[in-house]
PDB file of C-alpha atoms in Angstrom:
ATOM      1  CA  MET Z 144      -0.116 -13.237  25.714  1.00 92.00           C
ATOM      2  CA  LYS Z 145      -1.954  -9.490  25.729  1.00 92.00           C
ATOM      3  CA  LEU Z 146       0.217  -7.136  25.529  1.00 92.00           C
ATOM      4  CA  PHE Z 147      -0.381  -2.801  25.604  1.00 93.00           C
ATOM      5  CA  LYS Z 148       2.181  -1.126  22.643  1.00 92.00           C
ATOM      6  CA  LEU Z 149       1.609   1.956  21.389  1.00 90.00           C
ATOM      7  CA  PHE Z 150       3.157   3.142  16.794  1.00 92.00           C
ATOM      8  CA  LEU Z 151       1.367   5.330  15.330  1.00 89.00           C
ATOM      9  CA  ALA Z 152       1.145   6.545  11.661  1.00 86.00           C
ATOM     10  CA  TRP Z 153       4.100   6.730  10.516  1.00 88.00           C
ATOM     11  CA  GLN Z 154       5.748   3.498  13.144  1.00 91.00           C
ATOM     12  CA  ASP Z 155       5.700   1.114  10.514  1.00 91.00           C
ATOM     13  CA  GLU Z 156       9.224  -0.665  10.542  1.00 93.00           C
ATOM     14  CA  LYS Z 157       9.230   0.567  14.034  1.00 95.00           C
ATOM     15  CA  GLU Z 158       6.638  -1.787  14.140  1.00 96.00           C
ATOM     16  CA  GLU Z 159       7.255  -4.565  11.991  1.00 96.00           C
ATOM     17  CA  THR Z 160      10.600  -4.936  13.400  1.00 96.00           C
ATOM     18  CA  TRP Z 161       9.261  -5.002  16.665  1.00 97.00           C
ATOM     19  CA  LEU Z 162       6.748  -8.399  15.919  1.00 97.00           C
ATOM     20  CA  ARG Z 163      10.040 -10.289  14.112  1.00 97.00           C
ATOM     21  CA  GLU Z 164      11.752  -9.493  17.157  1.00 97.00           C
ATOM     22  CA  MET Z 165       9.205 -10.835  19.113  1.00 97.00           C
ATOM     23  CA  ALA Z 166       8.647 -13.479  16.731  1.00 97.00           C
ATOM     24  CA  LYS Z 167      12.590 -14.489  17.148  1.00 97.00           C
ATOM     25  CA  LYS Z 168      11.718 -14.396  21.446  1.00 96.00           C
ATOM     26  CA  GLY Z 169       9.360 -17.125  20.973  1.00 96.00           C
ATOM     27  CA  TRP Z 170       5.760 -14.522  20.629  1.00 97.00           C
ATOM     28  CA  LEU Z 171       3.877 -15.187  17.799  1.00 97.00           C
ATOM     29  CA  LEU Z 172       0.950 -12.163  16.553  1.00 97.00           C
ATOM     30  CA  GLU Z 173      -2.050 -13.547  16.508  1.00 96.00           C
ATOM     31  CA  LYS Z 174      -4.276 -10.577  16.866  1.00 95.00           C
ATOM     32  CA  TYR Z 175      -4.273  -6.835  16.628  1.00 95.00           C
ATOM     33  CA  SER Z 176      -6.630  -4.730  18.362  1.00 91.00           C
ATOM     34  CA  PHE Z 177      -5.805  -1.114  18.681  1.00 86.00           C
ATOM     35  CA  PRO Z 178      -3.513  -0.962  21.263  1.00 87.00           C
ATOM     36  CA  PHE Z 179      -3.734  -4.243  21.968  1.00 94.00           C
ATOM     37  CA  TYR Z 180      -1.156  -6.902  20.268  1.00 96.00           C
ATOM     38  CA  THR Z 181      -2.311 -11.207  21.641  1.00 96.00           C
ATOM     39  CA  PHE Z 182       0.562 -13.614  21.355  1.00 96.00           C
ATOM     40  CA  LYS Z 183       1.146 -17.253  21.215  1.00 96.00           C
ATOM     41  CA  LYS Z 184       3.820 -18.632  22.442  1.00 96.00           C
ATOM     42  CA  ILE Z 185       5.948 -20.983  20.121  1.00 95.00           C
ATOM     43  CA  LYS Z 186       9.503 -22.341  19.549  1.00 96.00           C
ATOM     44  CA  PRO Z 187      11.357 -19.322  17.978  1.00 96.00           C
ATOM     45  CA  LYS Z 188      11.313 -18.311  14.425  1.00 96.00           C
ATOM     46  CA  ASP Z 189      12.268 -15.634  12.189  1.00 96.00           C
ATOM     47  CA  TYR Z 190       9.000 -14.268  10.235  1.00 97.00           C
ATOM     48  CA  ILE Z 191       9.396 -10.551   8.597  1.00 97.00           C
ATOM     49  CA  TYR Z 192       5.994  -8.979   9.142  1.00 97.00           C
ATOM     50  CA  LYS Z 193       4.701  -6.248   6.495  1.00 96.00           C
ATOM     51  CA  LEU Z 194       1.734  -3.914   7.001  1.00 96.00           C
ATOM     52  CA  ASP Z 195       0.011  -2.464   3.948  1.00 95.00           C
ATOM     53  CA  PHE Z 196      -2.295   0.370   4.241  1.00 93.00           C
ATOM     54  CA  LYS Z 197      -5.531  -0.439   2.078  1.00 93.00           C
ATOM     55  CA  THR Z 198      -6.514   2.320   0.224  1.00 87.00           C
ATOM     56  CA  THR Z 199      -9.514   0.917  -1.166  1.00 90.00           C
ATOM     57  CA  PHE Z 200     -13.299  -0.553  -0.715  1.00 91.00           C
ATOM     58  CA  ASP Z 201     -12.951  -3.897   1.148  1.00 92.00           C
ATOM     59  CA  ASN Z 202     -16.140  -5.668  -1.290  1.00 91.00           C
ATOM     60  CA  ASP Z 203     -12.182  -7.098  -3.112  1.00 92.00           C
ATOM     61  CA  LEU Z 204     -11.508  -8.304   0.528  1.00 94.00           C
ATOM     62  CA  ASP Z 205     -10.319 -11.452   0.022  1.00 93.00           C
ATOM     63  CA  GLU Z 206      -9.309 -10.914  -3.363  1.00 93.00           C
ATOM     64  CA  TYR Z 207      -6.620  -8.981  -1.350  1.00 95.00           C
ATOM     65  CA  LYS Z 208      -5.709 -11.221   0.567  1.00 96.00           C
ATOM     66  CA  THR Z 209      -5.947 -14.201  -1.734  1.00 95.00           C
ATOM     67  CA  LEU Z 210      -3.172 -11.860  -3.914  1.00 95.00           C
ATOM     68  CA  PHE Z 211      -0.782 -11.548  -0.653  1.00 96.00           C
ATOM     69  CA  LYS Z 212      -1.121 -15.460  -0.252  1.00 96.00           C
ATOM     70  CA  ASP Z 213      -0.015 -16.861  -3.302  1.00 95.00           C
ATOM     71  CA  PHE Z 214       3.060 -14.188  -2.841  1.00 95.00           C
ATOM     72  CA  GLY Z 215       3.632 -16.206   0.192  1.00 95.00           C
ATOM     73  CA  TRP Z 216       2.482 -13.796   2.997  1.00 96.00           C
ATOM     74  CA  GLU Z 217       0.008 -15.052   5.034  1.00 96.00           C
ATOM     75  CA  HIS Z 218      -2.252 -12.154   6.400  1.00 97.00           C
ATOM     76  CA  VAL Z 219      -2.286 -12.642  10.495  1.00 97.00           C
ATOM     77  CA  THR Z 220      -4.949  -9.505  11.246  1.00 96.00           C
ATOM     78  CA  GLN Z 221      -6.629  -6.758  10.540  1.00 95.00           C
ATOM     79  CA  CYS Z 222      -7.553  -3.127  12.437  1.00 92.00           C
ATOM     80  CA  VAL Z 223      -8.976  -0.277  10.570  1.00 89.00           C
ATOM     81  CA  LYS Z 224      -7.442  -0.043   7.283  1.00 91.00           C
ATOM     82  CA  TRP Z 225      -4.267  -1.856   7.931  1.00 94.00           C
ATOM     83  CA  HIS Z 226      -3.588  -5.239   7.792  1.00 96.00           C
ATOM     84  CA  TYR Z 227      -1.013  -7.303   8.623  1.00 97.00           C
ATOM     85  CA  PHE Z 228       1.172  -9.848   7.363  1.00 97.00           C
ATOM     86  CA  ARG Z 229       4.173 -12.301   7.390  1.00 97.00           C
ATOM     87  CA  THR Z 230       6.276 -14.230   5.485  1.00 97.00           C
ATOM     88  CA  GLU Z 231       9.377 -16.733   7.013  1.00 96.00           C
ATOM     89  CA  ALA Z 232      12.239 -14.422   6.320  1.00 94.00           C
ATOM     90  CA  ASP Z 233      14.349 -17.762   4.903  1.00 91.00           C
ATOM     91  CA  LYS Z 234      12.341 -18.520   2.733  1.00 85.00           C
ATOM     92  CA  CYS Z 235      10.872 -15.558   0.525  1.00 83.00           C
ATOM     93  CA  LYS Z 236      11.980 -14.934  -2.385  1.00 83.00           C
ATOM     94  CA  LEU Z 237      11.688 -10.452  -1.780  1.00 88.00           C
ATOM     95  CA  PRO Z 238      11.560  -9.239   2.368  1.00 91.00           C
ATOM     96  CA  ASP Z 239       8.770  -6.890   1.091  1.00 93.00           C
ATOM     97  CA  ILE Z 240       6.117  -6.128   0.118  1.00 95.00           C
ATOM     98  CA  TYR Z 241       6.492  -3.138  -2.413  1.00 94.00           C
ATOM     99  CA  SER Z 242       9.024  -4.224  -4.701  1.00 92.00           C
ATOM    100  CA  ASP Z 243       9.722  -0.078  -5.399  1.00 88.00           C
ATOM    101  CA  LYS Z 244       9.661   3.085  -3.741  1.00 90.00           C
ATOM    102  CA  ASN Z 245       7.115   4.756  -5.856  1.00 89.00           C
ATOM    103  CA  SER Z 246       4.712   2.558  -5.112  1.00 89.00           C
ATOM    104  CA  LYS Z 247       5.294   2.560  -0.787  1.00 90.00           C
ATOM    105  CA  LEU Z 248       5.039   6.304  -1.161  1.00 93.00           C
ATOM    106  CA  GLN Z 249       2.176   5.607  -3.098  1.00 90.00           C
ATOM    107  CA  ARG Z 250       0.429   4.079  -0.569  1.00 90.00           C
ATOM    108  CA  HIS Z 251       2.257   6.940   2.121  1.00 93.00           C
ATOM    109  CA  LYS Z 252       0.209   9.909   0.522  1.00 93.00           C
ATOM    110  CA  VAL Z 253      -2.813   8.022   0.643  1.00 92.00           C
ATOM    111  CA  LEU Z 254      -2.833   6.862   4.479  1.00 92.00           C
ATOM    112  CA  PHE Z 255      -1.775  11.265   4.359  1.00 94.00           C
ATOM    113  CA  ARG Z 256      -5.192  12.297   2.600  1.00 94.00           C
ATOM    114  CA  ILE Z 257      -6.898  10.120   4.979  1.00 92.00           C
ATOM    115  CA  LEU Z 258      -5.618  11.623   7.458  1.00 93.00           C
ATOM    116  CA  ASN Z 259      -5.995  14.432   6.958  1.00 94.00           C
ATOM    117  CA  ILE Z 260     -10.472  14.638   6.170  1.00 94.00           C
ATOM    118  CA  VAL Z 261     -10.315  12.757   9.531  1.00 91.00           C
ATOM    119  CA  LEU Z 262      -8.419  15.722  10.790  1.00 93.00           C
ATOM    120  CA  ILE Z 263     -10.468  18.412   8.936  1.00 93.00           C
ATOM    121  CA  PHE Z 264     -13.877  16.255  10.062  1.00 92.00           C
ATOM    122  CA  ILE Z 265     -13.749  16.935  13.933  1.00 89.00           C
ATOM    123  CA  SER Z 266     -12.156  19.752  13.303  1.00 90.00           C
ATOM    124  CA  PHE Z 267     -15.307  20.697  12.172  1.00 89.00           C
ATOM    125  CA  LEU Z 268     -17.274  19.445  14.751  1.00 86.00           C
ATOM    126  CA  ALA Z 269     -15.240  20.942  17.298  1.00 85.00           C
ATOM    127  CA  ILE Z 270     -15.801  24.108  15.748  1.00 85.00           C
ATOM    128  CA  THR Z 271     -19.364  23.783  14.568  1.00 84.00           C
ATOM    129  CA  VAL Z 272     -21.155  21.300  18.253  1.00 78.00           C
ATOM    130  CA  VAL Z 273     -18.453  20.887  20.541  1.00 75.00           C
ATOM    131  CA  PHE Z 274     -17.076  23.808  21.259  1.00 77.00           C
ATOM    132  CA  ASN Z 275     -20.089  26.136  20.197  1.00 76.00           C
ATOM    133  CA  ASN Z 276     -22.743  25.001  23.095  1.00 71.00           C
ATOM    134  CA  ARG Z 277     -24.568  26.083  26.116  1.00 73.00           C
ATOM    135  CA  TYR Z 278     -25.561  22.574  27.337  1.00 72.00           C
ATOM    136  CA  ASP Z 279     -23.642  22.347  30.843  1.00 73.00           C
ATOM    137  CA  TYR Z 280     -24.252  18.388  30.793  1.00 78.00           C
ATOM    138  CA  ILE Z 281     -20.766  16.558  32.336  1.00 80.00           C
ATOM    139  CA  ALA Z 282     -20.705  14.098  29.063  1.00 79.00           C
ATOM    140  CA  MET Z 283     -19.766  17.796  27.075  1.00 80.00           C
ATOM    141  CA  ASP Z 284     -17.417  18.558  28.911  1.00 82.00           C
ATOM    142  CA  ILE Z 285     -15.733  15.019  28.792  1.00 86.00           C
ATOM    143  CA  LEU Z 286     -16.190  15.095  24.655  1.00 84.00           C
ATOM    144  CA  LYS Z 287     -14.383  18.501  24.625  1.00 85.00           C
ATOM    145  CA  ILE Z 288     -11.897  17.350  26.712  1.00 88.00           C
ATOM    146  CA  ILE Z 289     -11.139  14.401  24.107  1.00 89.00           C
ATOM    147  CA  TYR Z 290     -11.277  16.632  21.235  1.00 88.00           C
ATOM    148  CA  ALA Z 291      -8.284  18.603  22.858  1.00 89.00           C
ATOM    149  CA  VAL Z 292      -6.222  16.176  23.276  1.00 91.00           C
ATOM    150  CA  MET Z 293      -7.589  13.923  20.232  1.00 89.00           C
ATOM    151  CA  ILE Z 294      -6.725  17.057  17.571  1.00 92.00           C
ATOM    152  CA  PRO Z 295      -2.927  18.335  18.620  1.00 92.00           C
ATOM    153  CA  LEU Z 296      -2.117  14.537  18.294  1.00 92.00           C
ATOM    154  CA  PHE Z 297      -4.311  14.355  14.760  1.00 92.00           C
ATOM    155  CA  VAL Z 298      -2.028  17.278  13.444  1.00 94.00           C
ATOM    156  CA  TYR Z 299       1.214  16.004  15.554  1.00 94.00           C
ATOM    157  CA  ILE Z 300       0.863  12.800  13.404  1.00 94.00           C
ATOM    158  CA  ASN Z 301      -0.275  14.268   9.847  1.00 95.00           C
ATOM    159  CA  ILE Z 302       3.136  15.930  10.268  1.00 95.00           C
ATOM    160  CA  LYS Z 303       5.083  12.480  11.180  1.00 95.00           C
ATOM    161  CA  VAL Z 304       3.342  10.883   8.380  1.00 95.00           C
ATOM    162  CA  TYR Z 305       4.470  14.436   5.588  1.00 95.00           C
ATOM    163  CA  ILE Z 306       8.136  13.908   7.161  1.00 95.00           C
ATOM    164  CA  LYS Z 307       8.140  10.617   6.056  1.00 94.00           C
ATOM    165  CA  ILE Z 308       6.820  11.119   2.561  1.00 95.00           C
ATOM    166  CA  LYS Z 309       9.253  14.316   2.197  1.00 95.00           C
ATOM    167  CA  LYS Z 310      12.081  11.290   2.328  1.00 93.00           C
ATOM    168  CA  LEU Z 311      10.386   8.779   0.978  1.00 92.00           C
ATOM    169  CA  LYS Z 312      10.834  11.306  -1.881  1.00 92.00           C
ATOM    170  CA  LYS Z 313      13.926  12.302  -1.814  1.00 92.00           C
ATOM    171  CA  ASN Z 314      15.236   8.449  -2.337  1.00 86.00           C
ATOM    172  CA  ILE Z 315      13.357   7.815  -5.438  1.00 79.00           C
TER     173      ILE Z 315
ATOM    174  CA  MET X 260      -9.353  16.957 -25.472  1.00 51.00           C
ATOM    175  CA  ASP X 261      -8.062  14.934 -27.701  1.00 62.00           C
ATOM    176  CA  ILE X 262      -6.934  10.843 -27.072  1.00 65.00           C
ATOM    177  CA  ASN X 263      -3.782  11.298 -27.709  1.00 69.00           C
ATOM    178  CA  GLU X 264      -3.451  13.696 -24.913  1.00 71.00           C
ATOM    179  CA  ASN X 265      -4.682  11.861 -22.824  1.00 84.00           C
ATOM    180  CA  VAL X 266      -3.033   8.924 -23.406  1.00 88.00           C
ATOM    181  CA  LYS X 267       0.329  10.906 -22.983  1.00 87.00           C
ATOM    182  CA  GLU X 268      -0.312  12.216 -19.960  1.00 89.00           C
ATOM    183  CA  TYR X 269       0.237   8.633 -18.168  1.00 90.00           C
ATOM    184  CA  LEU X 270       3.687   8.878 -18.997  1.00 91.00           C
ATOM    185  CA  PRO X 271       6.639   8.160 -18.358  1.00 93.00           C
ATOM    186  CA  LEU X 272       5.677   4.139 -16.878  1.00 93.00           C
ATOM    187  CA  THR X 273       6.629   3.049 -13.764  1.00 90.00           C
ATOM    188  CA  GLU X 274       9.456  -0.287 -14.569  1.00 90.00           C
ATOM    189  CA  ALA X 275       6.518  -2.514 -13.200  1.00 91.00           C
ATOM    190  CA  THR X 276       3.117  -0.266 -15.166  1.00 94.00           C
ATOM    191  CA  TYR X 277       5.100  -1.147 -17.786  1.00 95.00           C
ATOM    192  CA  TYR X 278       6.308  -4.972 -17.185  1.00 96.00           C
ATOM    193  CA  ILE X 279       2.974  -5.159 -15.779  1.00 96.00           C
ATOM    194  CA  LEU X 280       1.388  -3.685 -19.013  1.00 97.00           C
ATOM    195  CA  ILE X 281       2.383  -5.873 -21.178  1.00 97.00           C
ATOM    196  CA  SER X 282       1.651  -9.418 -19.588  1.00 97.00           C
ATOM    197  CA  LEU X 283      -1.680  -7.829 -19.331  1.00 97.00           C
ATOM    198  CA  ILE X 284      -2.221  -8.335 -23.135  1.00 96.00           C
ATOM    199  CA  LYS X 285      -2.920 -12.239 -22.206  1.00 95.00           C
ATOM    200  CA  PRO X 286      -5.653 -12.111 -19.019  1.00 95.00           C
ATOM    201  CA  LEU X 287      -3.825 -12.820 -15.891  1.00 95.00           C
ATOM    202  CA  HIS X 288      -4.845 -12.873 -12.373  1.00 92.00           C
ATOM    203  CA  GLY X 289      -1.863 -11.042  -9.351  1.00 91.00           C
ATOM    204  CA  TYR X 290      -0.170 -14.304  -9.261  1.00 93.00           C
ATOM    205  CA  GLY X 291       0.172 -15.382 -12.707  1.00 95.00           C
ATOM    206  CA  ILE X 292       1.848 -11.349 -13.421  1.00 96.00           C
ATOM    207  CA  MET X 293       4.216 -11.966 -11.365  1.00 95.00           C
ATOM    208  CA  GLN X 294       5.273 -14.689 -12.722  1.00 95.00           C
ATOM    209  CA  ASN X 295       4.566 -13.633 -16.454  1.00 96.00           C
ATOM    210  CA  VAL X 296       7.160 -10.462 -15.555  1.00 95.00           C
ATOM    211  CA  GLU X 297       9.838 -12.542 -13.505  1.00 94.00           C
ATOM    212  CA  ASP X 298       9.807 -14.554 -16.989  1.00 94.00           C
ATOM    213  CA  ILE X 299      10.397 -11.919 -19.704  1.00 93.00           C
ATOM    214  CA  SER X 300      12.265  -9.512 -17.644  1.00 92.00           C
ATOM    215  CA  LYS X 301      14.135 -12.525 -17.244  1.00 93.00           C
ATOM    216  CA  GLY X 302      14.508 -13.153 -13.301  1.00 90.00           C
ATOM    217  CA  GLU X 303      15.282  -8.436 -13.302  1.00 89.00           C
ATOM    218  CA  VAL X 304      12.156  -7.902 -11.813  1.00 90.00           C
ATOM    219  CA  THR X 305      10.281  -8.729  -8.982  1.00 91.00           C
ATOM    220  CA  LEU X 306       6.818  -7.538  -7.538  1.00 94.00           C
ATOM    221  CA  GLY X 307       6.189  -7.064  -4.367  1.00 95.00           C
ATOM    222  CA  PRO X 308       2.257  -8.301  -3.839  1.00 96.00           C
ATOM    223  CA  GLY X 309       1.686  -4.732  -2.673  1.00 95.00           C
ATOM    224  CA  THR X 310       2.826  -2.946  -5.454  1.00 94.00           C
ATOM    225  CA  LEU X 311       0.455  -5.182  -7.817  1.00 96.00           C
ATOM    226  CA  TYR X 312      -2.238  -4.720  -6.184  1.00 95.00           C
ATOM    227  CA  GLY X 313      -1.723  -1.622  -6.318  1.00 93.00           C
ATOM    228  CA  ALA X 314      -1.229  -1.106  -9.719  1.00 94.00           C
ATOM    229  CA  LEU X 315      -4.265  -3.460 -10.667  1.00 95.00           C
ATOM    230  CA  ASN X 316      -6.052  -0.886  -8.809  1.00 94.00           C
ATOM    231  CA  LYS X 317      -5.388   2.345 -10.211  1.00 93.00           C
ATOM    232  CA  LEU X 318      -4.479   0.949 -13.615  1.00 96.00           C
ATOM    233  CA  GLU X 319      -7.975  -0.626 -13.735  1.00 96.00           C
ATOM    234  CA  LYS X 320      -9.369   2.866 -12.038  1.00 94.00           C
ATOM    235  CA  LYS X 321      -8.113   4.635 -15.318  1.00 94.00           C
ATOM    236  CA  GLY X 322      -8.899   2.328 -17.817  1.00 95.00           C
ATOM    237  CA  LEU X 323      -6.408   0.985 -18.891  1.00 96.00           C
ATOM    238  CA  ILE X 324      -6.595  -2.175 -17.795  1.00 97.00           C
ATOM    239  CA  MET X 325     -10.391  -3.627 -16.799  1.00 96.00           C
ATOM    240  CA  LYS X 326     -11.412  -6.988 -15.016  1.00 93.00           C
ATOM    241  CA  ALA X 327     -11.451  -9.925 -18.038  1.00 90.00           C
ATOM    242  CA  GLU X 328     -14.779 -12.245 -18.299  1.00 78.00           C
ATOM    243  CA  ASN X 329     -14.091 -15.736 -17.711  1.00 65.00           C
ATOM    244  CA  THR X 330     -13.567 -15.993 -13.518  1.00 64.00           C
ATOM    245  CA  GLU X 331     -14.211 -19.246 -12.631  1.00 71.00           C
ATOM    246  CA  ASP X 332     -12.154 -18.253  -9.501  1.00 77.00           C
ATOM    247  CA  SER X 333     -14.066 -14.922  -8.002  1.00 77.00           C
ATOM    248  CA  ARG X 334     -10.553 -15.017  -5.328  1.00 84.00           C
ATOM    249  CA  ARG X 335      -8.702 -14.309  -7.543  1.00 89.00           C
ATOM    250  CA  LYS X 336      -9.499 -12.132 -10.601  1.00 90.00           C
ATOM    251  CA  ASN X 337      -7.913 -12.333 -14.116  1.00 94.00           C
ATOM    252  CA  TYR X 338      -7.911  -8.764 -15.656  1.00 95.00           C
ATOM    253  CA  VAL X 339      -6.468  -8.027 -19.244  1.00 96.00           C
ATOM    254  CA  ILE X 340      -5.356  -5.076 -20.834  1.00 97.00           C
ATOM    255  CA  THR X 341      -7.723  -2.241 -22.623  1.00 96.00           C
ATOM    256  CA  GLU X 342      -7.613  -0.759 -26.321  1.00 96.00           C
ATOM    257  CA  PHE X 343      -6.286   2.751 -24.637  1.00 95.00           C
ATOM    258  CA  GLY X 344      -3.711   0.800 -22.388  1.00 96.00           C
ATOM    259  CA  LYS X 345      -2.414  -0.778 -25.809  1.00 97.00           C
ATOM    260  CA  LEU X 346      -2.529   2.493 -26.888  1.00 96.00           C
ATOM    261  CA  VAL X 347      -0.391   4.374 -23.878  1.00 96.00           C
ATOM    262  CA  ILE X 348       2.365   0.398 -23.701  1.00 96.00           C
ATOM    263  CA  ILE X 349       2.625   1.538 -27.878  1.00 96.00           C
ATOM    264  CA  GLU X 350       2.956   5.500 -26.966  1.00 95.00           C
ATOM    265  CA  GLU X 351       5.541   4.437 -23.434  1.00 96.00           C
ATOM    266  CA  TYR X 352       7.408   2.230 -26.669  1.00 96.00           C
ATOM    267  CA  LYS X 353       7.872   4.458 -28.856  1.00 96.00           C
ATOM    268  CA  ARG X 354       8.960   7.036 -26.245  1.00 95.00           C
ATOM    269  CA  LEU X 355      12.077   5.332 -25.093  1.00 95.00           C
ATOM    270  CA  ASN X 356      13.280   3.898 -28.287  1.00 96.00           C
ATOM    271  CA  GLU X 357      13.502   7.576 -29.150  1.00 95.00           C
ATOM    272  CA  LEU X 358      15.677   8.242 -26.168  1.00 95.00           C
ATOM    273  CA  ILE X 359      17.741   5.241 -26.681  1.00 94.00           C
ATOM    274  CA  LYS X 360      17.899   6.537 -31.179  1.00 95.00           C
ATOM    275  CA  CYS X 361      18.645   9.996 -29.543  1.00 94.00           C
ATOM    276  CA  SER X 362      21.262   9.182 -26.758  1.00 94.00           C
ATOM    277  CA  LYS X 363      23.098   6.514 -28.942  1.00 92.00           C
ATOM    278  CA  ASN X 364      25.810   7.826 -30.629  1.00 92.00           C
ATOM    279  CA  ILE X 365      26.772  10.019 -27.340  1.00 93.00           C
ATOM    280  CA  ILE X 366      26.414   6.870 -25.771  1.00 93.00           C
ATOM    281  CA  LYS X 367      29.715   5.068 -28.230  1.00 93.00           C
ATOM    282  CA  SER X 368      31.728   8.213 -27.624  1.00 94.00           C
ATOM    283  CA  ILE X 369      31.554   7.560 -24.100  1.00 94.00           C
ATOM    284  CA  GLY X 370      32.711   4.538 -23.788  1.00 88.00           C
ATOM    285  CA  GLY X 371      28.823   2.047 -23.481  1.00 79.00           C
TER     286      GLY X 371
END
């Protein structure tokens, strides 16, 4: 079964809960490619899902997946830098892949930094190329519309992630 | 900057980082580190893979640990503490000891 659903960068906990509920209803996540989730039918089971935002280059991807596997977390799917892990709820020692608040905060800070770089990059392109040319192509108009939507969206996502970081900091 | 200043930059260490560093006196891979940390903390500290992965990366980048040479399994790399890493845990140990020493009487006086 393929499902369309949209979760944005700060909503990872909400997404994890949703995936857990889906497994309880007998739908096991197989693959995710933004924004489509592919599920297969199983006997209902309680799985805990955790999303990790990998903060490093992918030349150690095997090592990364093996580490999680050794800890009992199955690697389900990957979407850009987001990795989806799951474990059986009644068998796991620790219901989270982060055991302290500090490391969780650290991960969010890197995510925030990357989102900011993307925002600066698309804003730069918008100023220098997209909104600053005399070409009268339809393609250019479409690009303008895409940028006009993307920039405010990214600003919104960045603010949301920033608020989440503030919250995490307060809880340390 | 002299080496002492350099060492102090890393203090205080988080509980997880401290345990990871003292585990790496001998070469260990990820899961081995977690088991060792559980052992020496008598089950008090359990590390999650995300926390451990992040810590290993950061510590390696900052030169407190390095990849150990003889790793047969390329998916499970062994890490070991560096000389600089040793200086950092010694300094942290001293700092914690100092805290205990100077607060001992006060803690006693309030019934601790």
